[in-house]
PDB file of C-alpha atoms in Angstrom:
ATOM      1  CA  UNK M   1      48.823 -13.635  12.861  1.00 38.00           C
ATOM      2  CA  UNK M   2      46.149 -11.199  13.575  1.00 41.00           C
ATOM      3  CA  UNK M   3      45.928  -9.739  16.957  1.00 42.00           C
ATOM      4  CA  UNK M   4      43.783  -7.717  19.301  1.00 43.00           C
ATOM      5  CA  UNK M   5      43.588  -4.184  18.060  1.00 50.00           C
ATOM      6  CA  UNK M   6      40.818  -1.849  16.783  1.00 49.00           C
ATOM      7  CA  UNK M   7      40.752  -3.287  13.900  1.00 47.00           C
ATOM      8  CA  UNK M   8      41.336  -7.130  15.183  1.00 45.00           C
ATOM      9  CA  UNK M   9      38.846  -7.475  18.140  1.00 45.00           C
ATOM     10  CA  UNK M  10      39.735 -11.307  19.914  1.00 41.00           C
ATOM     11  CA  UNK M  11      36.035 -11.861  19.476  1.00 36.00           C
ATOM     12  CA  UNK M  12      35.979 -11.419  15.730  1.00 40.00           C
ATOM     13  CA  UNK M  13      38.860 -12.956  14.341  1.00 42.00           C
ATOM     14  CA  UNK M  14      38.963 -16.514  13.843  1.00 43.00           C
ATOM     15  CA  UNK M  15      42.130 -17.558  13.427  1.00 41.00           C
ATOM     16  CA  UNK M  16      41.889 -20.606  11.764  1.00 42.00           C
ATOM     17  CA  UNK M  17      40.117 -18.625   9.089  1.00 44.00           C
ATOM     18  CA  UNK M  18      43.767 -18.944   7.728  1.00 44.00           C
ATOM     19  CA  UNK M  19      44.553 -22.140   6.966  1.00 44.00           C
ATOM     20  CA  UNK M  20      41.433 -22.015   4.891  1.00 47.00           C
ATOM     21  CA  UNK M  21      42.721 -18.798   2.849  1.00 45.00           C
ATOM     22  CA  UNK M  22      42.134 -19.934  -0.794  1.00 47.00           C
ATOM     23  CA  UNK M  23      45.138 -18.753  -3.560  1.00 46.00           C
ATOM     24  CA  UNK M  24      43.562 -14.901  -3.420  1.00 52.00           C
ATOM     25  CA  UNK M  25      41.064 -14.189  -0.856  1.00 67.00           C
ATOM     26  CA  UNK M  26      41.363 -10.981   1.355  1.00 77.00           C
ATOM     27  CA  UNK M  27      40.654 -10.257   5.325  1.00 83.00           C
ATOM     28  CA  UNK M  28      39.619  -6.737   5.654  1.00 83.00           C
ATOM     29  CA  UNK M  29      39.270  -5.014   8.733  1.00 85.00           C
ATOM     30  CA  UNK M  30      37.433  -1.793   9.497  1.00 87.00           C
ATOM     31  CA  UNK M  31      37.918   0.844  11.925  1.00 86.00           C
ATOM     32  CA  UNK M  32      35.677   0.579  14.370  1.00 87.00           C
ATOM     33  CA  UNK M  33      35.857   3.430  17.752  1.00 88.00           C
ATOM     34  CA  UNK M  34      34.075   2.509  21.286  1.00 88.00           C
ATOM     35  CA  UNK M  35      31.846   6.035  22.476  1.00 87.00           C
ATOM     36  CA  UNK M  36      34.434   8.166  23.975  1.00 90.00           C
ATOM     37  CA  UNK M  37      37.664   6.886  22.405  1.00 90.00           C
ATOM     38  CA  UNK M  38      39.524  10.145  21.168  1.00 91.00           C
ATOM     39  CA  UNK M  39      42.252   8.667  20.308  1.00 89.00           C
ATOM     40  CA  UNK M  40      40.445   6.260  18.110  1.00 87.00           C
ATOM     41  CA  UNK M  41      38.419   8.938  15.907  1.00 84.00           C
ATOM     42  CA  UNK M  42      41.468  10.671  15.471  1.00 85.00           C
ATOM     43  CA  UNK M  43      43.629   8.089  13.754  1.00 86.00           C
ATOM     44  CA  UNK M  44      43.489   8.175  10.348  1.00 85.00           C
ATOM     45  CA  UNK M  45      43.637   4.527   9.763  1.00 85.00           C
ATOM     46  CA  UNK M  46      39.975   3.503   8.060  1.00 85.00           C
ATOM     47  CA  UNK M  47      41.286  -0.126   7.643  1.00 88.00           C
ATOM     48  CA  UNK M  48      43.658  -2.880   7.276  1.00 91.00           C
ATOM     49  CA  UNK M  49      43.393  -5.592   5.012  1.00 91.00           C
ATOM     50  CA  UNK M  50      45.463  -8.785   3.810  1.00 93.00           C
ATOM     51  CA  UNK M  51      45.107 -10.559   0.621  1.00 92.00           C
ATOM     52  CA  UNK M  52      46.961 -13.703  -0.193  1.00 92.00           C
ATOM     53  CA  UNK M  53      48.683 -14.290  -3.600  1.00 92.00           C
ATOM     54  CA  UNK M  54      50.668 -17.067  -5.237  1.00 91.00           C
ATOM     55  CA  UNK M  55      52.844 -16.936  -8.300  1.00 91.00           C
ATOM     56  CA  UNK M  56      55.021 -18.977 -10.409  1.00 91.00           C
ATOM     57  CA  UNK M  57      58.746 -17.991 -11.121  1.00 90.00           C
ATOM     58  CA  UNK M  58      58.818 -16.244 -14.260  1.00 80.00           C
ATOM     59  CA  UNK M  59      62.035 -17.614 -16.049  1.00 76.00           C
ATOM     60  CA  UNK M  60      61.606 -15.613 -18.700  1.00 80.00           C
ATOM     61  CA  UNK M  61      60.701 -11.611 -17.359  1.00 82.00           C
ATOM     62  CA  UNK M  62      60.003  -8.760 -20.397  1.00 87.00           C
ATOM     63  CA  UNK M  63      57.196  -6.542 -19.080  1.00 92.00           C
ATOM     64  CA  UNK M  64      55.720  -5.628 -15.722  1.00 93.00           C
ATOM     65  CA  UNK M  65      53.084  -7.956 -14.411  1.00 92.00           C
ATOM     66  CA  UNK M  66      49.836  -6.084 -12.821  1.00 94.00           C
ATOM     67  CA  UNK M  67      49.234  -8.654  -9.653  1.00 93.00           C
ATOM     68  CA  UNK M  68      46.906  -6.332  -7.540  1.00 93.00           C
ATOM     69  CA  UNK M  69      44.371  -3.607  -8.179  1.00 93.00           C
ATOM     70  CA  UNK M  70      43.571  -0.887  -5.533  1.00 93.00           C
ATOM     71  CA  UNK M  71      39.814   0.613  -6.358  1.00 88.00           C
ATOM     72  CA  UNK M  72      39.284   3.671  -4.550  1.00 85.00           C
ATOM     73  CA  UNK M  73      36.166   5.324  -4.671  1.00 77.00           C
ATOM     74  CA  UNK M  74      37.698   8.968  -5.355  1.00 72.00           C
ATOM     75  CA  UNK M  75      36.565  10.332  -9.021  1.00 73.00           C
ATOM     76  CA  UNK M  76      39.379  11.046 -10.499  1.00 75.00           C
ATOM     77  CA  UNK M  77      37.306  13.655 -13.088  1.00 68.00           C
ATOM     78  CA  UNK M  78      34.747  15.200 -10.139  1.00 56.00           C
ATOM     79  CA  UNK M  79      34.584  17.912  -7.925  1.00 56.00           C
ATOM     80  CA  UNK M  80      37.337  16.528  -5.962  1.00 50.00           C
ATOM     81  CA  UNK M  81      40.077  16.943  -8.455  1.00 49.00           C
ATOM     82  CA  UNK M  82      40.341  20.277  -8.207  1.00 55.00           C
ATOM     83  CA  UNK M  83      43.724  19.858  -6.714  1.00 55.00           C
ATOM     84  CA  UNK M  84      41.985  19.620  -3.228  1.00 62.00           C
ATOM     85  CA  UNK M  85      41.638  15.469  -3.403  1.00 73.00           C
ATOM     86  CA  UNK M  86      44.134  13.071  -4.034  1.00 82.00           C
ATOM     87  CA  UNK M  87      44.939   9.436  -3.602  1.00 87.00           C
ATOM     88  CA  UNK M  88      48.929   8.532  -2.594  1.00 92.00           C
ATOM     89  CA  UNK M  89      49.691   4.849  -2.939  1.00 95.00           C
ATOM     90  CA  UNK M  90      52.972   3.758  -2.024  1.00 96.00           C
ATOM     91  CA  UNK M  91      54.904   0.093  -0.815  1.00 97.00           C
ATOM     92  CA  UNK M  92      56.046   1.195   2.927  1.00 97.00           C
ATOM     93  CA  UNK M  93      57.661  -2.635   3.639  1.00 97.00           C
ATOM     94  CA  UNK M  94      58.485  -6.264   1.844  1.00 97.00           C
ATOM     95  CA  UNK M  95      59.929  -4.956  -1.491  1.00 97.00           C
ATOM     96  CA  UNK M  96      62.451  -7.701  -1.587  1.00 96.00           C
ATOM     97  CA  UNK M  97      64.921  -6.938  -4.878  1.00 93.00           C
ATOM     98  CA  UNK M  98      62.427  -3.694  -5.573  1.00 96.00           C
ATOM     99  CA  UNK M  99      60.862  -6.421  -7.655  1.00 96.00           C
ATOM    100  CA  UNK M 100      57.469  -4.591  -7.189  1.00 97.00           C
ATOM    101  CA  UNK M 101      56.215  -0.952  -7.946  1.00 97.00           C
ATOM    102  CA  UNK M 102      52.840   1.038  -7.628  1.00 97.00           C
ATOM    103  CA  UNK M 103      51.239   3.384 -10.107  1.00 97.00           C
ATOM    104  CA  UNK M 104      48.297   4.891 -10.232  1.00 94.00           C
ATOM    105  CA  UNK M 105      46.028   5.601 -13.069  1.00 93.00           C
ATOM    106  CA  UNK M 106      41.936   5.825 -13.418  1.00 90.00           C
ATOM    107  CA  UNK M 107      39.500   3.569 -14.730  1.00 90.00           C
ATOM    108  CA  UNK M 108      35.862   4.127 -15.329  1.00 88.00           C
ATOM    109  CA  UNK M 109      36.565   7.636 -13.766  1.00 84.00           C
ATOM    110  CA  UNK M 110      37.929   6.054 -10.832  1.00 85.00           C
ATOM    111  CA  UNK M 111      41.650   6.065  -9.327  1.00 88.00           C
ATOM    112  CA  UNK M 112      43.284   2.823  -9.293  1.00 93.00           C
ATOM    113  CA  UNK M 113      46.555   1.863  -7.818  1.00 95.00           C
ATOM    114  CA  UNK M 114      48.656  -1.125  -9.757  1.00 97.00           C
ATOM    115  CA  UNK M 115      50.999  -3.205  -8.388  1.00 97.00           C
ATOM    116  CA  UNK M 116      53.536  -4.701 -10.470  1.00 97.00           C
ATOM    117  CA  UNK M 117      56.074  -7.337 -10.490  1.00 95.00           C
ATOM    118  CA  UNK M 118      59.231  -5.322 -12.327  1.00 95.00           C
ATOM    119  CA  UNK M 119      61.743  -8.131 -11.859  1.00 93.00           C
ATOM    120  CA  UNK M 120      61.843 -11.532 -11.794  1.00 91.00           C
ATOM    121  CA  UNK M 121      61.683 -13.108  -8.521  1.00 91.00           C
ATOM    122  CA  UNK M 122      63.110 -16.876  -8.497  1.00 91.00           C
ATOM    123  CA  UNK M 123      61.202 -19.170  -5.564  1.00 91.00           C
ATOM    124  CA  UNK M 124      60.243 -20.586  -3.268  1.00 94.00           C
ATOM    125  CA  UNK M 125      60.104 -16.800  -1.769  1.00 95.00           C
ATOM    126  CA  UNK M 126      57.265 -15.330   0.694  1.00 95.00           C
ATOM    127  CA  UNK M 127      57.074 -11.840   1.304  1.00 96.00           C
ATOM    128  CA  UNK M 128      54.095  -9.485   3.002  1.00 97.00           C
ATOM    129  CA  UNK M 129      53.884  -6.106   0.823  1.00 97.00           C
ATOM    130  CA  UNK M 130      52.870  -3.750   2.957  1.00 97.00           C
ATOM    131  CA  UNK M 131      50.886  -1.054   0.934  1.00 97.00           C
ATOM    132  CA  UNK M 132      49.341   2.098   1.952  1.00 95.00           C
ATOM    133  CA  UNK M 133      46.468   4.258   0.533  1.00 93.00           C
ATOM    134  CA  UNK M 134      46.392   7.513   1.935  1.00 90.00           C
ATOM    135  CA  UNK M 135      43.547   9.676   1.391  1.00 84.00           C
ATOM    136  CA  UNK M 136      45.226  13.798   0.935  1.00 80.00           C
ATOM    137  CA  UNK M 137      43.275  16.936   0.712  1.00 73.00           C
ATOM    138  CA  UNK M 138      44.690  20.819   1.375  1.00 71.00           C
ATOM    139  CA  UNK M 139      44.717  20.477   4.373  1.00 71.00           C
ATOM    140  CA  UNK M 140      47.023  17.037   4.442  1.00 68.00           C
ATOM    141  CA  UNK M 141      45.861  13.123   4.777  1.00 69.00           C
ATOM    142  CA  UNK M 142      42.597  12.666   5.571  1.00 76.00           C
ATOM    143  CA  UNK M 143      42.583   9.234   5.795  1.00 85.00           C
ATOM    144  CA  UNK M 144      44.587   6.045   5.384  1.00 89.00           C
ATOM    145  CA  UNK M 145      44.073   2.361   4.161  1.00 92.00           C
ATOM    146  CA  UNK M 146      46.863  -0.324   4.679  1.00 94.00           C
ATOM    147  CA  UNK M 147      47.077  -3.567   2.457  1.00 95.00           C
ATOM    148  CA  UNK M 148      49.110  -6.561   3.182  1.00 96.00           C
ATOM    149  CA  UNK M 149      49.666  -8.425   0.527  1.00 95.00           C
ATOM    150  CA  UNK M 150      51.035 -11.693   1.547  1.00 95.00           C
ATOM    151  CA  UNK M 151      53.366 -12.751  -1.712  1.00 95.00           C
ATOM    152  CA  UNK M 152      54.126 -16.484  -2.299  1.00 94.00           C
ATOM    153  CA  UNK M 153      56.034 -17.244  -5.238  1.00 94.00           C
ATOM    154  CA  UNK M 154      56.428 -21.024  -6.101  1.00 93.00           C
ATOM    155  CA  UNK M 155      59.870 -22.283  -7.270  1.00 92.00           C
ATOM    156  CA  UNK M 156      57.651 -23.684 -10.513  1.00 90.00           C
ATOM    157  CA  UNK M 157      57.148 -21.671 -13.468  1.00 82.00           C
ATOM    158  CA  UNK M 158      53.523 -23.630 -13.982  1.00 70.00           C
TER     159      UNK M 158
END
Protein backbone atom coordinates (compact mmCIF):
# COMPACT_ATOMS: atom_id res chain seq x y z
CA UNK A 1 0.00 0.00 0.00
CA UNK A 2 2.70 2.38 0.81
CA UNK A 3 5.72 2.44 -1.30
CA UNK A 4 9.24 3.73 -1.60
CA UNK A 5 9.17 7.44 -2.08
CA UNK A 6 10.38 10.52 -0.12
CA UNK A 7 7.92 10.34 1.95
CA UNK A 8 7.73 6.26 2.22
CA UNK A 9 11.43 5.22 2.74
CA UNK A 10 11.43 0.91 2.52
CA UNK A 11 13.24 1.19 5.81
CA UNK A 12 10.51 3.04 7.64
CA UNK A 13 7.37 1.70 6.69
CA UNK A 14 6.17 -1.35 8.16
CA UNK A 15 3.70 -2.66 6.30
CA UNK A 16 1.93 -4.75 8.46
CA UNK A 17 1.39 -1.63 10.50
CA UNK A 18 -1.94 -2.00 8.50
CA UNK A 19 -3.68 -4.74 9.45
CA UNK A 20 -3.33 -3.30 12.90
CA UNK A 21 -4.99 0.19 11.80
CA UNK A 22 -7.65 0.66 14.56
CA UNK A 23 -11.35 2.30 13.24
CA UNK A 24 -9.46 6.00 12.99
CA UNK A 25 -5.83 6.08 13.33
CA UNK A 26 -3.65 8.09 10.79
CA UNK A 27 -0.03 7.33 9.01
CA UNK A 28 1.60 10.57 8.36
CA UNK A 29 4.52 11.01 6.41
CA UNK A 30 6.91 13.94 6.26
CA UNK A 31 9.02 15.32 3.67
CA UNK A 32 12.20 14.51 4.23
CA UNK A 33 15.27 15.76 1.30
CA UNK A 34 18.86 13.86 1.17
CA UNK A 35 21.88 16.97 1.00
CA UNK A 36 21.89 17.90 -2.56
CA UNK A 37 18.44 16.80 -3.77
CA UNK A 38 17.05 19.93 -5.75
CA UNK A 39 14.41 18.46 -6.88
CA UNK A 40 13.34 17.43 -3.47
CA UNK A 41 13.46 21.05 -1.72
CA UNK A 42 11.63 22.28 -4.48
CA UNK A 43 8.45 20.24 -4.33
CA UNK A 44 5.96 21.65 -2.48
CA UNK A 45 4.65 18.54 -0.97
CA UNK A 46 5.38 18.88 3.12
CA UNK A 47 3.49 15.53 3.64
CA UNK A 48 1.18 12.77 3.00
CA UNK A 49 -0.96 11.23 5.36
CA UNK A 50 -3.82 8.45 5.55
CA UNK A 51 -6.41 8.13 8.12
CA UNK A 52 -8.83 5.28 8.25
CA UNK A 53 -12.60 5.77 8.90
CA UNK A 54 -15.65 3.55 9.23
CA UNK A 55 -19.29 4.49 9.09
CA UNK A 56 -22.66 3.09 9.24
CA UNK A 57 -25.27 3.64 6.37
CA UNK A 58 -27.34 6.42 7.32
CA UNK A 59 -30.96 5.33 6.26
CA UNK A 60 -32.30 8.24 7.24
CA UNK A 61 -29.87 11.51 5.79
CA UNK A 62 -31.16 15.38 6.88
CA UNK A 63 -27.97 17.36 7.56
CA UNK A 64 -24.31 17.14 6.62
CA UNK A 65 -22.19 14.96 8.83
CA UNK A 66 -18.60 16.58 9.83
CA UNK A 67 -16.36 13.13 9.58
CA UNK A 68 -12.83 14.81 9.44
CA UNK A 69 -11.19 17.95 10.75
CA UNK A 70 -8.11 19.53 9.00
CA UNK A 71 -6.13 21.84 11.79
CA UNK A 72 -3.78 24.01 10.15
CA UNK A 73 -1.61 26.07 12.03
CA UNK A 74 -2.30 29.39 9.88
CA UNK A 75 -4.11 32.23 12.17
CA UNK A 76 -6.81 32.98 10.50
CA UNK A 77 -6.96 36.69 12.50
CA UNK A 78 -2.82 37.38 12.39
CA UNK A 79 -0.46 39.01 10.38
CA UNK A 80 -0.94 36.54 7.73
CA UNK A 81 -4.43 37.42 6.76
CA UNK A 82 -3.70 40.31 5.22
CA UNK A 83 -4.72 38.79 1.97
CA UNK A 84 -1.05 37.52 1.59
CA UNK A 85 -1.85 33.88 3.46
CA UNK A 86 -4.36 31.53 2.73
CA UNK A 87 -5.29 27.93 3.20
CA UNK A 88 -7.16 26.06 -0.09
CA UNK A 89 -8.66 22.72 0.84
CA UNK A 90 -10.20 20.83 -1.78
CA UNK A 91 -11.24 16.72 -2.57
CA UNK A 92 -8.85 16.09 -5.80
CA UNK A 93 -10.11 12.07 -6.03
CA UNK A 94 -12.75 9.33 -4.42
CA UNK A 95 -15.90 11.56 -4.28
CA UNK A 96 -18.09 8.69 -5.18
CA UNK A 97 -21.95 10.24 -5.66
CA UNK A 98 -20.27 13.86 -4.54
CA UNK A 99 -21.48 12.45 -1.26
CA UNK A 100 -18.66 14.50 0.46
CA UNK A 101 -17.70 18.30 0.50
CA UNK A 102 -14.97 20.55 2.23
CA UNK A 103 -15.39 23.90 3.90
CA UNK A 104 -13.36 25.80 5.70
CA UNK A 105 -13.99 27.92 8.67
CA UNK A 106 -11.70 28.94 11.93
CA UNK A 107 -11.69 27.80 15.32
CA UNK A 108 -9.80 29.14 18.24
CA UNK A 109 -8.30 31.61 15.61
CA UNK A 110 -7.23 28.82 13.60
CA UNK A 111 -8.36 27.63 9.94
CA UNK A 112 -10.02 24.40 9.83
CA UNK A 113 -11.10 22.41 6.89
CA UNK A 114 -14.49 20.10 7.35
CA UNK A 115 -15.32 17.29 5.58
CA UNK A 116 -18.78 16.32 5.25
CA UNK A 117 -20.90 13.51 4.25
CA UNK A 118 -23.81 15.52 2.03
CA UNK A 119 -25.58 12.37 0.86
CA UNK A 120 -26.31 9.25 1.99
CA UNK A 121 -24.05 6.58 0.98
CA UNK A 122 -25.71 2.91 1.23
CA UNK A 123 -22.79 0.02 2.01
CA UNK A 124 -20.75 -1.99 2.07
CA UNK A 125 -18.72 0.89 0.03
CA UNK A 126 -14.80 1.75 0.41
CA UNK A 127 -13.48 4.71 -1.02
CA UNK A 128 -9.86 6.69 -0.46
CA UNK A 129 -10.68 10.63 -0.39
CA UNK A 130 -7.93 12.12 -1.57
CA UNK A 131 -7.69 15.67 0.04
CA UNK A 132 -5.30 18.40 -0.43
CA UNK A 133 -4.17 21.38 1.74
CA UNK A 134 -2.37 23.81 -0.11
CA UNK A 135 -0.58 26.46 1.59
CA UNK A 136 -1.09 30.09 -0.97
CA UNK A 137 0.60 33.35 -0.48
CA UNK A 138 1.06 36.39 -3.33
CA UNK A 139 3.26 34.92 -4.78
CA UNK A 140 1.17 31.38 -5.35
CA UNK A 141 1.31 27.89 -3.21
CA UNK A 142 3.82 27.72 -0.93
CA UNK A 143 3.27 24.52 0.21
CA UNK A 144 1.06 21.45 0.03
CA UNK A 145 -0.34 18.66 2.40
CA UNK A 146 -2.22 15.56 0.94
CA UNK A 147 -4.73 13.44 3.11
CA UNK A 148 -6.06 10.10 2.24
CA UNK A 149 -8.82 9.34 3.87
CA UNK A 150 -9.57 5.76 3.47
CA UNK A 151 -13.70 5.66 3.74
CA UNK A 152 -15.40 2.37 4.81
CA UNK A 153 -18.97 2.50 5.14
CA UNK A 154 -20.67 -0.66 6.66
CA UNK A 155 -23.93 -1.93 5.06
CA UNK A 156 -25.34 -1.58 8.97
CA UNK A 157 -26.86 1.47 10.17
CA UNK A 158 -25.45 0.49 13.95
Amino acid sequence: MLGKSKYFPEQVVDHSLVARLQRSDTIRCIKSCQPNDVACVLDPMHSVSHTFISMPTFREFANPEEIVFLRTSVPAYGDYHLSSYDVKFDILEGNVENAFDIIKRVENGMYVGVVRQVKALIGPLTTVLKLSMRNLTTQGDSGQNIINVHVFVSEFWF
